[in-house]
Amino acid sequence: MALPYSLFLYLLYLSSTNAARFNHLDEDVRSPSGTSKFGSLWPLPQTVELSDVSFNIASSRFQIVDAVGSSAGPGCSLLQSAYRRYFDYIFTGVRSAESRARSAELTQLQVLITSADAECDGFPGVTSDESYELTVDQPTALLKAANVWGALRGLETFSQLVYEDDFGAKTINSAKISDFPRFPHRGILLDTSRHYLSTKVILANLELMAMNKFNVFHWHIVDDPSFPYMSRTFPQLSKKGAYQPYTHVYTPADVKMVIEFARTRGIRVVPEFDTPGHTQSWGKGQTNLLTPCYSGSAPSGSFGPVNPILNSTYDFMSQFFAEISTVFPDAYVHLGGDEVDFTCWKSNPDIQKFMEQQGFGKDYSKLESFYIQKLLEIVTATKKGYMIWQEVFDNGVKLNPDTVIHVWKGTQQQYQSEMARVTASGYQTLLSTPWYLNRISYGQDWQGHYKADPQDFQGSEEQKKLVIGGEACLWGEYVDGTNLTPRLWPRASAVGERLWSNKSVTDIGDAYARLSLHRCRMVRRGFPAEPLFSSFCPQEYQGL
């Protein structure tokens, strides 16, 4: 039946007023001043001096080279590959206009590494120096850093200073920048168990992490749904626990490639092997590892968390983490310890008997602590430090002084109280609660991520110094290679600036102006970062 014309007009009126109402909600950040005096710099450096004096850069005459006296010469392959990568990024653009040689031209970026050990062949660590100084003047620019990690961050900043003039020629303004990160741990968590992520997708996001000055890839590599990590010691774990044992696994070569790709971008790879919960996929390839659940007096056929009362459990964990300590070079491994469901333990008569023998009564958190304590001793024996989710701390497990407590639960008030308790106990801590990017909503939710600060809690200055940073987490229930990158970026960029830039950098309007341009830069470089709001990029994404 045809819609009456009067009703059609009324519905059209309602839709237009609703649209106007939704537009009004975002008006404050949709129409800021339009530009920032800092251009497209993201995250914003600690100190920036920009002048109106500009120089053209021509691809045929511009070079990135080692400065005279630099401790990293042509043999530093990490830097040499970075020079080529950033040269390509600088000269990737909408147009290919080439300015004629003229006096106002920048011809070189010289990179000076000042430390005797440039760390070209090393791995970044929690204490790595990422500071740098950048001076742009004619005819050369100078990037000065103690080691390669600072130089990598400075190269990204230099590339962000380059823009196109009205004629399409590459241009850069005279500048002086001094920069260093506010926090030493700036991470992204990706979940490769709930959906398998190809190495191509992982490498693309490592590249994006470098563009946003993140320095930790928290690889939540296994969980209940699947076990894609291919273990040399226990190959049956992935053969039986992966979604597909040949196509949906990370071979030793894959893992090595990810670690090396990350290293050359100044990114640590911290693997997470979460136990005793989140281990259903482990049990498929390791007999007797999980606890048999009971229905009444008979086994139900289902299984619960890792069985904490068997010696074979700890023999397995000793061998497994001995392997992990050799595969992943970082000083830390994440041991999880969160969300342990006690239902199955409570149903098992052998567990009940063990609880009585140990004097645990009916408090199954004590049994969890018993298991975690033994696991921590195993990992400590491998000479690794460890990170754990906050439940391990909350349950009173005895922890090494260098343990990192990862806070993820609760409302703003609750996680702030948790941060205060953890730091009051003398432990270093990371924050993730406000940065669970798998939680999405209509509108510009990046603003909330941007406003959250890991040191925003009641505590002394000494307590706040124990906050070493935070991580943006993208859990994988509804994310795979088809939608991960646009869902993560540029929303994670907001977290990146909060963790890198000075605490005083809080202007949402200025951030919107810079982040809009930074998002277009990621798109221009070939990555499908989603838009902040109605807008356009000079070069739209051409991925399809």
Coordinates of C-alpha atoms in Angstrom, one line a residue, residues 70-73 76 78-79 113-122 129 145-151:
S70 CA 77.7 8.9 14.6
S71 CA 78.3 5.7 16.5
A72 CA 75.9 3.9 14.1
G73 CA 77.3 3.8 10.6
C76 CA 73.6 -0.6 11.3
L78 CA 68.2 -1.3 11.6
L79 CA 68.8 2.4 10.8
I113 CA 73.8 8.5 17.4
T114 CA 75.8 9.7 20.4
S115 CA 76.1 6.7 22.7
A116 CA 79.1 4.4 22.3
D117 CA 76.6 1.5 22.0
A118 CA 74.1 2.4 19.3
E119 CA 72.2 -0.9 20.2
C120 CA 71.8 -1.7 16.5
D121 CA 71.7 -5.4 17.1
G122 CA 69.9 -5.3 20.4
D129 CA 66.2 5.5 25.9
A145 CA 69.6 10.5 19.7
A146 CA 71.5 8.4 22.2
N147 CA 70.7 5.2 20.4
V148 CA 68.6 3.7 17.6
W149 CA 65.4 3.7 19.6
G150 CA 65.3 7.4 19.9
A151 CA 66.3 7.8 16.3

